[in-house]
XYZ file of C-alpha atoms in Angstrom:
741
model
C 21.280 -13.873 48.554
C 24.256 -16.065 47.597
C 24.512 -19.705 48.646
C 27.890 -21.424 48.319
C 26.720 -24.945 47.602
C 29.731 -27.156 46.877
C 33.061 -27.583 45.123
C 34.191 -30.108 42.531
C 37.622 -31.197 41.247
C 39.589 -28.941 43.587
C 43.380 -28.982 43.874
C 45.140 -31.134 46.500
C 47.269 -28.794 48.600
C 48.086 -30.927 51.669
C 50.647 -33.691 52.079
C 47.889 -36.257 52.406
C 46.595 -35.504 48.885
C 43.623 -33.607 50.242
C 42.780 -29.992 51.027
C 40.816 -28.121 53.653
C 38.918 -25.739 51.321
C 36.928 -22.662 52.247
C 35.472 -19.797 50.145
C 35.943 -16.060 50.204
C 33.607 -13.755 48.304
C 33.217 -10.048 47.655
C 31.654 -7.554 45.233
C 34.066 -5.922 42.758
C 33.349 -3.240 40.165
C 33.808 -4.588 36.651
C 35.976 -1.637 35.688
C 38.757 -3.043 37.933
C 38.611 -6.588 36.566
C 41.485 -6.167 34.122
C 43.759 -4.178 36.453
C 47.141 -5.529 37.531
C 46.145 -5.413 41.177
C 43.171 -7.687 40.532
C 45.096 -10.088 38.312
C 48.039 -10.529 40.706
C 46.492 -9.996 44.134
C 43.682 -11.567 46.125
C 40.566 -10.455 48.007
C 42.546 -9.905 51.233
C 44.879 -7.512 49.416
C 41.929 -5.703 47.813
C 40.453 -5.072 51.259
C 43.687 -3.499 52.474
C 43.849 -1.114 49.505
C 40.142 -0.268 49.607
C 39.413 -1.792 46.226
C 36.482 -3.632 47.827
C 34.439 -2.689 50.880
C 34.064 -6.043 52.603
C 34.364 -9.792 52.118
C 32.601 -12.886 53.434
C 33.969 -16.375 54.099
C 32.646 -19.911 54.546
C 33.939 -22.418 57.054
C 36.702 -24.809 55.980
C 35.827 -28.383 55.076
C 38.660 -30.726 56.206
C 40.419 -33.228 53.991
C 38.228 -33.125 50.884
C 38.415 -32.159 47.244
C 34.615 -32.169 46.864
C 33.449 -30.007 49.745
C 29.783 -29.314 50.481
C 29.088 -26.010 52.245
C 25.449 -24.986 51.663
C 26.194 -21.729 53.475
C 24.068 -18.619 52.821
C 25.301 -15.033 52.576
C 23.778 -11.647 51.839
C 25.770 -9.302 49.639
C 25.068 -5.600 49.153
C 24.974 -4.611 45.479
C 25.800 -1.019 44.607
C 25.628 -1.141 40.803
C 23.778 -4.181 39.395
C 24.847 -3.297 35.869
C 28.602 -3.397 36.512
C 29.211 -5.251 39.796
C 30.940 -8.642 39.800
C 30.667 -11.411 42.368
C 34.205 -12.723 43.013
C 34.680 -16.138 44.671
C 38.083 -17.477 45.756
C 38.788 -20.982 47.091
C 41.564 -21.340 49.675
C 43.150 -24.250 51.514
C 43.221 -23.690 55.268
C 46.591 -24.660 56.859
C 45.688 -24.257 60.524
C 46.556 -27.229 62.854
C 47.870 -29.426 60.064
C 51.308 -30.477 61.531
C 49.965 -33.070 63.929
C 48.181 -34.957 61.238
C 50.845 -34.821 58.614
C 52.546 -38.152 57.949
C 56.056 -38.131 56.530
C 56.509 -40.640 53.711
C 59.912 -40.610 52.050
C 61.626 -37.590 50.677
C 58.454 -36.232 49.081
C 56.676 -36.518 52.383
C 59.509 -34.717 54.089
C 59.278 -31.859 51.650
C 55.557 -31.545 52.313
C 56.253 -31.630 56.010
C 58.682 -28.717 55.736
C 56.032 -26.785 53.793
C 53.418 -27.460 56.477
C 55.617 -25.835 59.067
C 54.622 -22.431 57.601
C 51.570 -22.131 59.833
C 48.901 -19.538 58.945
C 49.809 -19.307 55.273
C 46.740 -20.553 53.341
C 47.073 -21.778 49.776
C 45.212 -20.219 46.827
C 43.089 -22.790 44.943
C 41.386 -20.729 42.221
C 39.036 -17.874 41.528
C 35.778 -17.236 39.609
C 33.949 -14.087 38.450
C 30.167 -13.690 37.957
C 28.524 -10.602 36.400
C 25.516 -9.799 38.574
C 23.567 -8.138 35.750
C 23.079 -11.598 34.239
C 21.125 -12.917 37.232
C 17.588 -13.822 36.123
C 14.886 -12.153 38.171
C 13.952 -15.572 39.553
C 17.587 -16.357 40.382
C 19.627 -19.358 39.276
C 21.939 -22.164 40.402
C 25.181 -22.125 38.433
C 28.543 -23.904 38.350
C 31.494 -21.512 38.034
C 34.893 -22.651 36.758
C 37.884 -21.800 38.955
C 41.046 -20.447 37.359
C 44.530 -19.468 38.395
C 45.598 -15.823 38.644
C 46.650 -15.923 35.028
C 43.196 -17.278 34.052
C 44.923 -19.845 31.851
C 44.587 -22.945 34.022
C 41.319 -24.431 35.250
C 41.399 -25.588 38.890
C 37.994 -27.189 39.399
C 34.607 -25.549 39.924
C 32.287 -24.191 42.573
C 28.486 -24.444 42.605
C 26.578 -21.372 43.761
C 22.912 -20.441 44.087
C 21.964 -16.793 43.575
C 18.658 -15.226 44.553
C 17.480 -11.640 44.648
C 16.257 -10.983 48.147
C 14.252 -7.891 49.018
C 16.177 -5.545 51.195
C 13.193 -3.193 51.563
C 11.209 -5.387 53.883
C 10.121 -2.451 56.005
C 8.261 -0.815 53.109
C 4.498 -1.003 52.824
C 2.971 -2.016 49.498
C 2.074 1.599 48.701
C 5.579 2.796 49.601
C 7.181 0.076 47.491
C 5.013 1.007 44.492
C 5.787 4.704 44.961
C 9.525 4.012 45.118
C 9.383 1.791 42.034
C 7.351 4.469 40.251
C 10.072 7.045 40.944
C 12.776 4.693 39.679
C 10.782 3.805 36.546
C 10.264 7.481 35.766
C 13.978 8.110 36.120
C 14.805 5.167 33.847
C 12.262 6.239 31.211
C 13.504 9.820 31.403
C 17.044 8.622 30.714
C 16.234 6.014 28.086
C 13.905 8.229 26.043
C 16.476 10.909 25.274
C 18.671 11.154 22.198
C 21.298 13.891 22.306
C 19.467 15.507 25.188
C 16.075 15.606 23.466
C 13.043 13.443 24.139
C 12.089 11.094 21.314
C 8.681 11.609 19.733
C 6.651 8.477 19.029
C 9.139 6.542 21.145
C 9.084 2.755 20.885
C 9.868 2.477 24.634
C 12.526 -0.159 24.031
C 14.655 -0.148 27.205
C 18.203 -1.383 27.122
C 18.866 -4.741 28.820
C 20.615 -3.138 31.794
C 17.656 -0.818 32.355
C 15.293 -3.799 32.292
C 17.520 -5.620 34.757
C 17.610 -2.649 37.105
C 13.820 -2.402 37.148
C 13.427 -6.169 37.560
C 15.882 -6.236 40.467
C 14.249 -3.289 42.170
C 10.789 -4.805 41.761
C 12.089 -8.047 43.259
C 13.680 -6.187 46.135
C 10.462 -4.297 46.816
C 8.393 -7.459 46.681
C 6.408 -6.338 43.628
C 4.918 -8.920 41.309
C 5.220 -8.736 37.532
C 1.737 -7.298 37.088
C 2.466 -4.457 39.508
C 5.716 -3.741 37.692
C 3.973 -3.618 34.289
C 1.247 -1.415 35.768
C 3.842 1.089 36.978
C 5.509 1.143 33.551
C 2.109 1.671 31.902
C 1.439 4.637 34.185
C 4.811 6.236 33.410
C 4.517 5.696 29.654
C 1.010 7.181 29.621
C 2.422 10.363 31.159
C 5.224 10.402 28.586
C 2.691 9.791 25.813
C 0.760 12.941 26.689
C 3.791 15.094 25.909
C 5.867 13.251 23.336
C 3.869 10.178 22.233
C 4.711 6.509 22.617
C 4.131 4.031 19.829
C 0.790 2.331 20.430
C 2.337 -1.061 19.702
C 4.190 -0.617 23.010
C 0.910 -0.269 24.901
C -0.418 -3.257 23.002
C 2.502 -5.314 24.326
C 1.897 -4.054 27.861
C -1.774 -5.056 27.728
C -0.694 -8.506 26.528
C 1.703 -8.734 29.513
C -1.096 -7.738 31.858
C -3.322 -10.462 30.410
C -0.594 -13.076 30.791
C -0.069 -12.055 34.437
C -3.734 -11.902 35.416
C -3.335 -14.963 37.645
C -1.764 -12.721 40.317
C -4.903 -10.582 40.536
C -6.980 -11.118 43.657
C -9.869 -13.508 43.151
C -12.471 -10.851 43.900
C -11.025 -8.729 41.081
C -11.254 -11.575 38.585
C -14.831 -12.148 39.689
C -15.639 -8.541 38.770
C -16.756 -7.428 42.209
C -17.123 -3.795 43.243
C -14.145 -1.471 42.850
C -14.307 -0.828 46.577
C -12.982 -4.337 47.111
C -9.929 -3.791 44.897
C -6.446 -3.097 46.248
C -5.202 0.403 45.490
C -2.672 -0.786 42.902
C -5.378 -2.741 41.055
C -7.657 0.300 40.937
C -4.748 2.358 39.629
C -4.010 -0.261 36.967
C -7.639 -0.330 35.856
C -7.753 3.460 35.727
C -4.668 3.547 33.507
C -6.073 0.916 31.160
C -9.339 2.859 30.917
C -7.403 6.059 30.262
C -5.455 4.317 27.502
C -8.684 2.997 26.002
C -10.267 6.463 26.087
C -7.212 7.962 24.442
C -7.203 5.373 21.644
C -10.913 5.850 20.997
C -10.381 9.616 20.845
C -7.638 9.071 18.262
C -9.845 6.709 16.269
C -12.507 9.414 16.112
C -9.942 11.482 14.195
C -8.053 8.703 12.422
C -8.700 10.023 8.898
C -6.979 13.271 9.875
C -4.354 11.885 12.254
C -3.010 9.084 10.049
C -1.771 9.365 6.483
C -3.389 6.435 4.709
C -1.180 6.973 1.655
C 1.795 5.574 3.583
C 2.382 2.085 5.028
C 3.375 3.746 8.312
C -0.041 5.368 8.645
C -1.809 2.064 8.012
C 0.385 0.284 10.563
C -0.416 2.920 13.179
C -4.138 2.322 12.723
C -3.497 -1.399 12.996
C -1.596 -0.887 16.275
C -4.476 1.118 17.757
C -6.960 -1.573 16.781
C -4.807 -4.355 18.184
C -4.434 -2.507 21.495
C -8.209 -2.140 21.745
C -8.704 -5.783 20.862
C -6.255 -6.823 23.586
C -8.133 -4.723 26.136
C -11.572 -5.992 25.173
C -10.396 -9.602 25.022
C -9.482 -9.459 28.739
C -12.769 -10.155 30.448
C -11.844 -8.267 33.615
C -11.253 -5.100 31.594
C -14.141 -5.722 29.218
C -16.694 -5.477 32.018
C -15.409 -2.026 32.911
C -14.918 -0.814 29.329
C -18.370 -1.961 28.266
C -19.921 0.253 30.936
C -18.715 3.243 28.887
C -18.463 1.937 25.325
C -21.075 -0.860 25.332
C -18.847 -2.965 23.067
C -15.733 -2.664 20.948
C -17.766 -2.913 17.748
C -20.242 -0.199 18.733
C -17.463 2.119 19.859
C -15.538 1.670 16.603
C -18.654 2.205 14.493
C -19.167 5.521 16.265
C -15.489 6.356 15.769
C -15.700 5.699 12.015
C -18.658 8.026 11.531
C -17.029 10.676 13.690
C -13.751 10.444 11.748
C -15.510 10.838 8.388
C -17.521 13.832 9.598
C -14.494 15.599 11.074
C -12.318 14.965 8.032
C -15.034 16.162 5.643
C -15.683 19.299 7.691
C -11.979 20.080 7.840
C -11.387 19.637 4.101
C -14.553 21.468 3.175
C -13.574 24.338 5.430
C -10.286 24.752 3.577
C -12.255 25.329 0.363
C -14.659 27.844 1.949
C -12.829 30.969 0.625
C -13.403 29.737 -2.950
C -17.193 29.542 -2.745
C -17.950 33.062 -3.919
C -16.997 32.373 -7.532
C -18.954 29.501 -9.174
C -16.013 28.366 -11.302
C -13.630 28.339 -8.331
C -16.231 26.504 -6.302
C -16.603 23.936 -9.081
C -12.865 23.233 -9.149
C -12.653 23.101 -5.359
C -15.561 20.649 -5.229
C -13.926 18.512 -7.907
C -10.752 18.377 -5.784
C -12.804 17.409 -2.729
C -14.578 14.589 -4.582
C -11.339 13.253 -6.038
C -9.817 13.245 -2.545
C -12.683 11.129 -1.201
C -12.504 8.830 -4.198
C -8.818 8.099 -3.610
C -9.374 7.896 0.145
C -12.171 5.356 -0.329
C -10.007 3.250 -2.632
C -7.194 3.228 -0.051
C -9.638 2.378 2.729
C -11.031 -0.600 0.817
C -7.535 -1.870 0.139
C -5.827 -1.343 3.512
C -8.251 -0.343 6.278
C -11.340 -2.483 5.739
C -9.362 -5.756 6.272
C -7.968 -4.416 9.583
C -11.406 -3.611 10.974
C -12.752 -6.905 9.694
C -10.316 -8.663 12.051
C -12.048 -7.008 15.014
C -15.512 -7.732 13.615
C -16.394 -4.263 12.298
C -17.833 -3.561 8.832
C -15.877 -0.371 8.188
C -17.139 0.486 4.699
C -20.816 0.422 5.663
C -20.391 2.939 8.474
C -17.992 4.934 6.338
C -20.582 5.440 3.599
C -23.385 6.049 6.073
C -21.399 9.058 7.296
C -19.987 10.209 3.945
C -23.165 9.937 1.866
C -25.219 12.782 3.418
C -22.163 15.042 3.546
C -21.298 14.602 -0.125
C -24.888 14.852 -1.295
C -25.498 18.003 0.706
C -22.528 19.662 -0.967
C -23.463 18.396 -4.437
C -26.984 19.822 -4.599
C -25.730 23.169 -5.918
C -24.675 21.378 -9.129
C -28.338 21.290 -10.174
C -28.261 25.097 -10.420
C -24.788 25.372 -11.926
C -24.364 26.510 -15.526
C -20.932 26.388 -17.124
C -19.447 29.791 -17.854
C -16.933 28.640 -20.457
C -15.907 25.651 -22.549
C -13.269 24.531 -20.061
C -15.888 24.213 -17.330
C -17.627 21.503 -19.369
C -14.454 19.435 -19.088
C -14.292 20.020 -15.326
C -17.911 18.964 -14.810
C -17.365 15.789 -16.819
C -14.277 14.900 -14.749
C -16.341 15.591 -11.629
C -19.066 13.295 -12.956
C -16.567 10.463 -13.490
C -15.233 10.800 -9.934
C -18.744 10.819 -8.468
C -19.639 7.790 -10.567
C -16.558 5.925 -9.312
C -17.453 6.688 -5.687
C -21.012 5.494 -6.315
C -19.680 2.274 -7.840
C -17.624 1.651 -4.697
C -20.837 1.541 -2.664
C -21.279 -1.979 -4.055
C -18.919 -3.028 -1.243
C -21.703 -2.203 1.245
C -23.087 -5.676 1.923
C -26.360 -4.614 3.539
C -28.738 -4.144 0.594
C -31.093 -1.932 2.594
C -28.306 0.434 3.600
C -26.889 0.423 0.078
C -30.252 1.271 -1.479
C -30.669 4.248 0.870
C -27.395 5.881 -0.203
C -28.295 8.999 -2.185
C -24.957 9.156 -3.944
C -26.080 6.225 -6.077
C -28.335 8.757 -7.865
C -25.358 10.986 -8.621
C -26.345 11.226 -12.312
C -29.355 13.421 -11.547
C -27.051 16.345 -10.764
C -25.440 16.099 -14.195
C -28.409 15.472 -16.523
C -28.522 19.045 -17.903
C -24.798 18.905 -18.680
C -24.569 15.853 -20.947
C -25.617 17.649 -24.151
C -23.006 20.323 -23.484
C -20.321 17.680 -22.938
C -21.034 16.049 -26.300
C -21.224 19.388 -28.100
C -17.960 20.495 -26.538
C -16.306 17.211 -27.502
C -17.514 17.488 -31.093
C -16.153 21.015 -31.381
C -12.765 19.937 -30.056
C -12.704 16.952 -32.421
C -13.280 19.114 -35.469
C -10.562 21.503 -34.353
C -8.229 18.563 -33.971
C -9.113 17.197 -37.421
C -8.568 20.587 -39.079
C -5.163 20.895 -37.454
C -4.213 17.343 -38.425
C -5.088 18.045 -42.067
C -3.189 21.329 -41.938
C 0.086 19.663 -40.904
C -0.520 16.584 -43.039
C 2.404 14.531 -44.290
C 2.823 11.183 -46.031
C 3.705 8.228 -43.808
C 4.091 4.497 -44.331
C 1.825 2.689 -41.894
C 1.752 -0.817 -43.371
C 3.509 -2.722 -46.120
C 0.281 -2.649 -48.153
C -0.173 1.060 -48.729
C 0.686 4.631 -47.832
C -1.454 7.089 -45.859
C -1.101 10.638 -44.705
C -0.554 11.457 -41.039
C -3.947 13.153 -40.736
C -5.803 9.895 -41.422
C -3.735 7.914 -38.940
C -4.022 10.623 -36.282
C -7.756 11.090 -36.813
C -8.487 7.370 -36.627
C -6.454 7.040 -33.439
C -8.121 10.099 -31.965
C -11.626 8.840 -32.735
C -10.827 5.506 -31.097
C -9.574 7.383 -28.036
C -12.783 9.400 -28.033
C -14.712 6.139 -28.134
C -12.746 4.775 -25.190
C -13.300 8.027 -23.321
C -17.072 8.087 -23.820
C -17.269 4.423 -22.888
C -16.706 5.553 -19.297
C -19.880 7.651 -19.239
C -21.838 4.589 -18.051
C -25.057 6.503 -17.427
C -26.904 4.387 -14.856
C -30.491 4.852 -16.106
C -31.299 2.957 -19.284
C -34.016 5.376 -20.438
C -31.510 8.230 -20.801
C -28.425 6.124 -21.323
C -29.260 4.837 -24.794
C -30.018 8.336 -26.118
C -26.699 9.606 -24.730
C -24.856 6.649 -26.224
C -26.533 7.246 -29.577
C -25.495 10.907 -29.407
C -21.912 9.847 -28.709
C -21.922 7.434 -31.656
C -23.427 10.172 -33.819
C -20.664 12.515 -32.665
C -17.908 10.062 -33.628
C -19.577 9.250 -36.960
C -19.977 12.943 -37.755
C -16.281 13.512 -37.083
C -15.310 10.617 -39.363
C -17.613 11.872 -42.123
C -16.325 15.412 -41.571
C -12.758 14.228 -42.125
C -13.760 12.297 -45.257
C -15.529 15.397 -46.553
C -12.495 17.597 -45.907
C -10.228 15.153 -47.697
C -12.659 14.723 -50.586
C -12.784 18.490 -51.029
C -9.032 18.537 -51.558
C -9.473 16.442 -54.710
C -11.176 19.401 -56.374
C -9.482 22.295 -54.604
C -5.946 21.116 -55.321
C -6.591 20.315 -59.035
C -5.960 16.644 -58.637
C -8.375 16.216 -61.576
C -6.714 18.476 -64.105
C -8.257 19.253 -67.447
C -6.878 17.232 -70.282
C -5.643 13.685 -70.310
C -5.844 12.189 -66.777
C -2.829 10.610 -65.069
C -3.051 8.772 -61.709
C -0.902 10.293 -58.920
C 0.367 9.226 -55.500
C -1.552 12.115 -53.891
C -4.840 10.854 -55.309
C -4.130 7.333 -54.068
C -3.348 8.595 -50.559
C -6.645 10.524 -50.436
C -8.534 7.339 -51.297
C -6.546 5.374 -48.711
C -7.266 8.013 -46.054
C -11.029 7.787 -46.549
C -10.861 4.003 -46.451
C -8.799 4.209 -43.239
C -11.543 6.215 -41.516
C -14.160 3.779 -42.788
C -12.241 1.007 -41.009
C -12.260 3.078 -37.811
C -16.053 3.098 -37.850
C -16.086 -0.661 -38.355
C -14.134 -1.057 -35.089
C -16.264 1.405 -33.137
C -18.672 -1.265 -31.879
C -15.812 -3.139 -30.272
C -14.242 0.043 -28.892
C -17.490 1.111 -27.230
C -18.259 -2.496 -26.199
C -21.715 -2.077 -27.692
C -22.697 -5.744 -27.418
C -21.944 -5.666 -23.707
C -23.900 -2.430 -23.485
C -26.915 -3.946 -25.287
C -26.878 -6.874 -22.854
C -26.978 -4.422 -19.944
C -29.955 -2.669 -21.533
C -31.707 -6.018 -21.916
C -31.149 -6.709 -18.221
C -32.634 -3.311 -17.388
C -35.592 -4.053 -19.662
C -36.182 -7.329 -17.840
C -36.406 -5.451 -14.531
C -38.843 -2.865 -15.913
C -42.517 -3.718 -15.596
C -45.248 -2.677 -18.047
C -42.794 -1.381 -20.616
C -44.359 -1.341 -24.078
C -41.065 -0.692 -25.833
C -37.795 -2.347 -25.035
C -34.928 0.123 -24.784
C -32.324 -2.447 -25.856
C -34.010 -3.049 -29.209
C -34.449 0.670 -29.830
C -30.821 1.391 -28.992
C -29.509 -1.439 -31.153
C -31.550 -0.284 -34.159
C -30.726 3.400 -33.730
C -26.987 2.964 -33.238
C -26.709 0.414 -36.047
C -28.384 2.867 -38.432
C -26.035 5.652 -37.367
C -22.979 3.503 -38.064
C -24.452 2.255 -41.328
C -25.265 5.767 -42.558
C -21.790 7.053 -41.713
C -20.201 4.076 -43.440
C -22.322 4.676 -46.530
C -21.505 8.379 -46.498
C -17.757 7.741 -46.508
C -18.226 4.915 -49.004
C -20.109 7.265 -51.327
C -17.232 9.742 -51.226
C -14.834 6.952 -52.135
C -17.160 5.873 -54.971
C -17.435 9.424 -56.281
C -13.670 9.753 -56.324
C -13.305 6.436 -58.150
C -16.054 7.462 -60.581
C -14.286 10.724 -61.259
C -11.098 8.802 -62.012
C -12.960 6.655 -64.515
C -14.515 9.682 -66.157
C -11.170 11.464 -66.406
C -9.433 8.455 -67.919
C -11.248 9.085 -71.277
C -10.522 5.824 -73.107
C -12.974 6.703 -75.889
C -10.296 8.412 -77.991
C -8.127 5.281 -78.021
C -11.014 2.991 -78.941
C -12.240 5.267 -81.708
C -8.795 5.310 -83.280
C -8.690 1.528 -83.163
C -12.186 1.074 -84.564
C -11.746 3.606 -87.345
C -8.531 2.083 -88.610
C -8.740 0.848 -92.240
C -6.257 -1.890 -91.588
C -7.373 -5.478 -91.371
C -5.891 -5.981 -87.894
C -5.166 -3.800 -84.882
C -1.741 -2.294 -85.391
C 0.831 -0.822 -83.052
C -0.059 2.719 -83.988
C -3.473 2.392 -82.375
C -2.860 -0.191 -79.608
C 0.474 0.810 -78.123
C -0.685 4.279 -76.955
C -3.648 2.651 -75.181
C -1.473 0.033 -73.507
C 1.100 2.599 -72.438
C -1.587 4.812 -70.942
C -3.239 1.957 -69.036
C 0.055 0.502 -67.853
C 1.275 3.817 -66.466
C -1.933 4.574 -64.553
C -2.582 1.053 -63.310
C 1.021 0.742 -62.154
C 0.672 3.909 -60.083
C -2.660 2.799 -58.652
C -1.309 -0.656 -57.850
C 1.737 0.761 -56.085
C -0.086 3.136 -53.751
C -3.709 2.050 -53.300
C -5.048 -0.263 -50.616
C -6.058 -3.596 -52.200
C -9.761 -3.096 -51.494
C -9.689 0.354 -53.124
C -7.633 -0.896 -56.079
C -10.214 -3.612 -56.783
C -12.959 -0.991 -56.902
C -10.910 1.178 -59.292
C -10.145 -1.785 -61.586
C -13.793 -2.816 -61.630
C -14.722 0.721 -62.532
C -12.031 0.789 -65.225
C -13.432 -2.379 -66.752
C -16.981 -1.070 -66.699
C -15.792 2.167 -68.305
C -13.991 0.241 -71.023
C -17.093 -1.833 -71.808
C -19.365 1.191 -71.863
C -16.933 3.135 -74.055
C -16.609 0.310 -76.576
C -20.363 -0.177 -76.604
C -20.807 3.487 -77.298
C -18.207 3.464 -80.076
C -19.411 0.401 -82.043
C -22.549 1.959 -83.540
C -20.385 4.685 -85.020
C -18.086 2.354 -87.003
C -18.614 2.803 -90.794
C -19.937 -0.394 -92.484
C -18.262 -0.064 -95.911
C -17.413 -2.931 -98.250
C -13.927 -4.091 -97.700
C -13.807 -2.646 -94.295
C -12.860 -5.353 -91.756
C -15.740 -4.574 -89.461
C -15.890 -7.793 -87.473
C -12.152 -8.028 -86.592
C -12.131 -4.450 -85.523
């Protein structure tokens, strides 16, 4: 429906300074707009050549430049996407001679022009693209231009409305026709290079939207009916190729915003028998969508890849669609008849998804169950999968379900716990076949422990206490001794290899070490960090395991010190004859001291103080306990560290003592004391000073300060003892300068 309302600022074409304007209008295909025929000719010429099918015209308004018509016309639109409404304003020249007044030469010229009866004057033209008409229509002022489109000749006001031309259709027929059109549009829009798009976002192009809006308006369909038809078509498409759930979420939101057009009895939730057919169809489609989404959610751990942001967003879209449906009270009443509530339905979906995913993954490992070692490795892979999955769920999925009021992690563990524990029971009967299997079982233990620790996110204390996986350690109790034994064996192999490829390196500015000492210290600290993760949950066994670990590390440190100490003898570092200090000897002493320092830092590495505090907390929770585990552990572990420190210290002391014994200063002192000269001369003193200077210089250059101090102290004690031993043997003859000597 087009209403020609009025004109403004039109050209004066008559001799009296006025015009007698009227409008012509037609529908022109946009593809002809730039043609020469359109630019240079008018609507009347287009009719003659068949460029347009028909044209309509208003009545003429006499002697005015601001005409008011308010005349209504119906125009047939063939292609809403490309059709143009063309409006031309003309000046009517019929019956103008009798009213023309001649005024001077100019008036005479106008009079001569008026004699050309029947030739109307062109006053401007405007184009309007019909695809831009809003579905509710609009009133718009169009500027009039000359044929060249360079000069503005006023304006014309029009009012455009989409009027249904299918007035004979029943409501059911109109919906059926719109359904066919929507299917055709979706079929066209969803193809790329002739193939249907999978997981289509259902984004229609503007012209497609306009076509559907115009058709719905023509058929007398309201917005809710139109959205319902689109929902029905997209559901069918979804069954074959999938539509992004966010699209359905948007449609549900549109339905909610348009609920005011629903009949009152529908909003009141009365019987379905009272609903119009299109409402029943809409409800059925929404219920079908809800059922589909719930079915997907029952498999969401298999359907969606939680390692990717896309997978997380897809879960979010499904949840948001469900929330939109359940937030619309009219739908909620129907949905609750089947699902009771959104929360209950999602809780069921979570448990179903966990069970299905576990069964699927466990089934893939079924062929490996005949061999115990293969089964062990397959089970380790399964546990590590669920550990990583749980971590991802806590990070990305739990917050999404929290927004819809569902405690995901509680229902997740309620489903996972019996499944994992049922599979893990065979570990109680498992016995490792080789050394490598001990490593696998320990890695499995760490993964199970990490999963058990994640159960702390279960807020319900009763549910959390009932989870059997929190007693995961019981499956591994027989294996701990083997783990420690295996670790000790590997450590000794490592130490032997480090000593075998030993080389001198400069670690600090203070002293020089060999690579074996540096590597062994670093390795033992790594071992300490590794065992720190054992975290055995029961205090009664935990402290004995921790003590065994400390014993293991201490034994390795003492073993290294023993191996290094043995080299002092085996490599003839103490040669027979006069002793001379060497760099090799200094490095051996430094190496043992380096390992002693490693033991001093073991308490910090193992976080023993923090561990003792935990034991004290466990003691406080234990009733009728005659002995406190924390005190026992502290005493036992302290003694282990002390004994190892003393053992290494003794080896250092023995080496220093051997140096002192090999120095053999007695010969120098005897020569000095036996001299007949009145004072100590160069012949007896210089050799002693040279010998001491050479050895002390070497020791000072290469020894750690703390070791050097021990050597010097030992030197001094040796000197004193040697002199004391020599004095009784000095001859006391007259004339002999006994006292000075």
